[in-house]
Amino acid sequence: MGTRDQTKSFWERCAPSIQGMYLSYLGDEIDRLERPEILSYLPSFKDKAVLDLGAGIGRYTGEFAQTAARVVSVDLSTPLMDENRLRNSAHSQIEYICSDAMALSFPDRSFDLIFLNSLLMYLEDDEVTLLLRRISKWLKPRGFLFFRESCAPVRLQSTNSSYFAIYRNLIEYPRFFGKGWSLHREGNIMAIEVVQADPFKCFWLYQNTVFN
């Protein structure tokens, strides 16, 4: 079984719920604190085009759809996407795509904000590099990329044969970004540190500075 098949199989076995998204019975409490925290780190998406990549059950898809002009919501898992559609059925400007992130294609300059929710940890280093190269083209000039990941003090890889993930250390992700990107903010997610005493759930906000 390939790494992507492992990821897809794992998440299709998880409950399409808040607890399932966090893999924790404390999911509701974490989400109550975390969601407003994450939203506070984002640039305005009012009347903007947003790509929610790794959307799961659509917690942030629904938040974006409150004010964004267009939202494209993507996840690899069919059950999670089905729940996403159900939760956000009141919003007509959402496009749902059930797909591997590495199989996606969008026209250049399609989005003002691209939001990655614990996605890069499921990709090999060369895939991260390739996806970021594509994202830089999908973003409009001065558009933003926000991503959050589970990290570790030193790089670790899951040894579970049915689950693939790479827990990179905190300095690895910035190394993927070179010319054309400007770092606006980074840090650990305080809600998860408070509830689970985990200081290694981290986020980054970059701006695309390539205009060609």
Coordinates of C-alpha atoms in Angstrom, one line a residue:
M1 CA 0.0 0.0 0.0
G2 CA 1.4 3.4 -1.0
T3 CA 1.6 6.3 1.4
R4 CA -1.3 8.1 -0.1
D5 CA -3.4 5.0 0.1
Q6 CA -2.5 4.7 3.7
T7 CA -3.6 8.2 4.4
K8 CA -6.8 7.8 2.5
S9 CA -7.6 4.5 4.2
F10 CA -6.8 5.9 7.7
W11 CA -9.1 9.0 7.4
E12 CA -11.9 7.0 5.8
R13 CA -11.9 4.9 8.9
C14 CA -12.2 7.9 11.2
A15 CA -15.5 9.2 12.3
P16 CA -16.6 12.3 10.3
S17 CA -16.9 14.4 13.4
I18 CA -15.1 17.0 15.4
Q19 CA -13.7 14.3 17.7
G20 CA -12.6 12.3 14.6
M21 CA -10.8 15.3 13.1
Y22 CA -8.7 15.8 16.3
L23 CA -8.5 12.0 17.0
S24 CA -9.5 13.0 20.5
Y25 CA -12.5 12.9 22.8
L26 CA -11.5 16.5 23.6
G27 CA -12.3 17.6 20.1
D28 CA -15.2 19.8 20.9
E29 CA -13.2 21.7 23.5
I30 CA -10.1 22.1 21.3
D31 CA -12.3 23.3 18.4
R32 CA -14.1 25.8 20.6
L33 CA -10.8 27.5 21.5
E34 CA -8.8 26.8 18.3
R35 CA -11.1 27.9 15.6
P36 CA -11.3 31.6 16.6
E37 CA -7.6 31.5 17.3
I38 CA -6.8 30.2 13.8
L39 CA -9.2 32.7 12.2
S40 CA -7.5 35.6 14.0
Y41 CA -4.2 34.7 12.2
L42 CA -5.7 34.9 8.8
P43 CA -5.9 37.9 6.5
S44 CA -9.3 39.1 5.5
F45 CA -11.1 36.8 3.1
K46 CA -14.2 38.9 2.6
D47 CA -15.2 38.9 -1.0
K48 CA -12.1 36.8 -1.8
A49 CA -11.5 33.4 -3.4
V50 CA -10.3 30.8 -0.9
L51 CA -8.9 27.2 -1.4
D52 CA -9.4 25.0 1.7
L53 CA -7.1 22.1 1.2
G54 CA -7.3 19.2 3.6
A55 CA -10.8 20.5 4.5
G56 CA -12.0 17.4 6.4
I57 CA -15.6 17.9 7.5
G58 CA -15.5 21.5 6.5
R59 CA -15.1 23.4 9.8
Y60 CA -13.1 26.2 8.1
T61 CA -14.9 25.8 4.8
G62 CA -18.1 27.0 6.5
E63 CA -16.2 29.9 8.1
F64 CA -14.8 31.0 4.8
A65 CA -18.2 30.8 3.1
Q66 CA -19.6 33.3 5.6
T67 CA -18.0 36.2 3.7
A68 CA -15.8 34.8 0.8
A69 CA -17.0 35.2 -2.7
R70 CA -15.8 31.7 -3.7
V71 CA -14.6 28.7 -1.7
V72 CA -13.1 25.5 -3.1
S73 CA -13.1 22.8 -0.5
V74 CA -10.8 19.7 -1.0
D75 CA -10.2 16.5 0.9
L76 CA -9.0 13.0 0.1
S77 CA -11.6 11.2 2.1
T78 CA -15.1 10.6 0.6
P79 CA -16.9 10.3 4.0
L80 CA -15.3 13.5 5.3
M81 CA -16.3 15.3 2.1
D82 CA -19.9 14.0 2.4
E83 CA -20.1 15.4 5.9
N84 CA -18.6 18.7 4.7
R85 CA -21.3 19.0 2.0
L86 CA -24.0 18.3 4.6
R87 CA -22.7 20.8 7.2
N88 CA -22.3 23.6 4.6
S89 CA -25.2 22.9 2.3
A90 CA -26.6 26.4 3.0
H91 CA -23.7 28.1 1.2
S92 CA -24.0 28.2 -2.6
Q93 CA -20.5 29.5 -3.4
I94 CA -18.7 26.3 -2.2
E95 CA -17.2 23.9 -4.8
Y96 CA -16.4 20.5 -3.3
I97 CA -13.6 18.3 -4.7
C98 CA -12.7 14.9 -3.4
S99 CA -9.1 14.5 -4.5
D100 CA -5.5 13.8 -3.7
A101 CA -3.9 17.2 -3.3
M102 CA -1.1 16.2 -5.6
A103 CA -3.6 15.5 -8.4
L104 CA -5.2 19.0 -8.3
S105 CA -4.9 21.6 -11.1
F106 CA -6.2 25.2 -11.1
P107 CA -5.6 28.1 -13.4
D108 CA -2.8 30.5 -12.3
R109 CA -3.9 33.3 -10.0
S110 CA -7.1 31.6 -8.9
F111 CA -7.0 32.3 -5.1
D112 CA -6.4 35.1 -2.7
L113 CA -6.0 32.7 0.2
I114 CA -4.9 29.0 0.3
F115 CA -5.5 27.3 3.7
L116 CA -3.8 24.0 4.4
N117 CA -5.0 22.0 7.4
S118 CA -2.5 19.4 8.5
L119 CA -1.7 18.3 5.0
L120 CA 2.0 18.6 4.4
M121 CA 2.8 16.1 7.1
Y122 CA 1.3 13.4 4.8
L123 CA 3.6 14.3 1.9
E124 CA 7.2 13.4 1.2
D125 CA 9.7 16.3 1.0
D126 CA 9.8 16.3 -2.8
E127 CA 6.0 16.4 -2.9
V128 CA 5.9 19.4 -0.5
T129 CA 8.3 21.2 -2.7
L130 CA 6.2 20.5 -5.8
L131 CA 2.9 21.4 -4.1
L132 CA 4.3 24.7 -2.9
R133 CA 5.6 25.5 -6.4
R134 CA 2.0 24.9 -7.7
I135 CA 0.5 26.9 -4.9
S136 CA 2.6 29.9 -5.7
K137 CA 1.1 29.8 -9.2
W138 CA -2.5 29.3 -8.0
L139 CA -2.2 32.3 -5.7
K140 CA -3.0 35.8 -7.0
P141 CA -0.2 38.4 -6.6
R142 CA 0.2 39.2 -2.9
G143 CA -2.0 36.3 -2.0
F144 CA -1.6 34.3 1.2
L145 CA -0.8 30.8 2.2
F146 CA -1.7 29.6 5.7
F147 CA -0.7 26.1 6.9
R148 CA -0.7 24.3 10.2
E149 CA 1.1 21.0 11.0
S150 CA 1.9 18.6 13.7
C151 CA 5.6 18.9 14.4
A152 CA 8.2 17.3 16.7
P153 CA 11.4 18.4 18.5
V154 CA 13.3 16.2 16.0
R155 CA 12.0 14.8 12.7
L156 CA 10.0 11.6 13.2
Q157 CA 8.1 9.3 10.8
S158 CA 5.3 7.1 11.8
T159 CA 6.3 3.4 12.1
N160 CA 2.6 2.3 12.0
S161 CA 2.2 0.2 8.8
S162 CA -1.3 1.5 8.3
Y163 CA -0.5 5.2 8.9
F164 CA 2.0 7.4 7.1
A165 CA 3.0 10.8 8.5
I166 CA 6.2 12.8 8.8
Y167 CA 6.5 15.0 11.9
R168 CA 9.0 17.6 10.9
N169 CA 10.9 19.7 13.3
L170 CA 10.1 23.4 13.5
I171 CA 12.9 24.7 11.2
E172 CA 12.2 22.3 8.4
Y173 CA 9.1 23.9 6.9
P174 CA 10.6 27.4 6.5
R175 CA 13.4 25.7 4.5
F176 CA 10.9 24.8 1.8
F177 CA 10.3 28.5 1.1
G178 CA 12.7 30.6 -0.9
K179 CA 12.4 33.6 -3.2
G180 CA 8.9 34.6 -3.9
W181 CA 7.6 34.1 -0.4
S182 CA 7.5 36.5 2.6
L183 CA 6.8 35.1 6.1
H184 CA 4.2 37.2 8.0
R185 CA 3.6 35.1 11.1
E186 CA 4.5 31.8 12.7
G187 CA 4.0 30.1 16.1
N188 CA 2.4 27.3 18.0
I189 CA -1.3 26.9 18.4
M190 CA -2.2 28.0 21.9
A191 CA -5.5 26.2 22.1
I192 CA -3.9 22.8 21.7
E193 CA -1.1 23.7 24.1
V194 CA -3.7 24.7 26.7
V195 CA -6.0 21.7 26.2
Q196 CA -3.4 19.0 25.4
A197 CA -0.1 20.5 26.6
D198 CA 1.2 20.0 23.1
P199 CA 3.5 22.9 21.9
F200 CA 4.3 21.3 18.6
K201 CA 1.1 22.0 16.7
C202 CA 2.4 24.9 14.7
F203 CA 1.3 27.4 12.0
W204 CA 2.8 29.6 9.4
L205 CA 1.4 32.5 7.3
Y206 CA 3.3 33.3 4.1
Q207 CA 2.6 35.9 1.3
N208 CA 3.3 35.2 -2.3
T209 CA 5.5 37.9 -3.8
V210 CA 5.9 36.5 -7.3
F211 CA 4.0 38.5 -9.9
N212 CA 4.8 36.7 -13.2

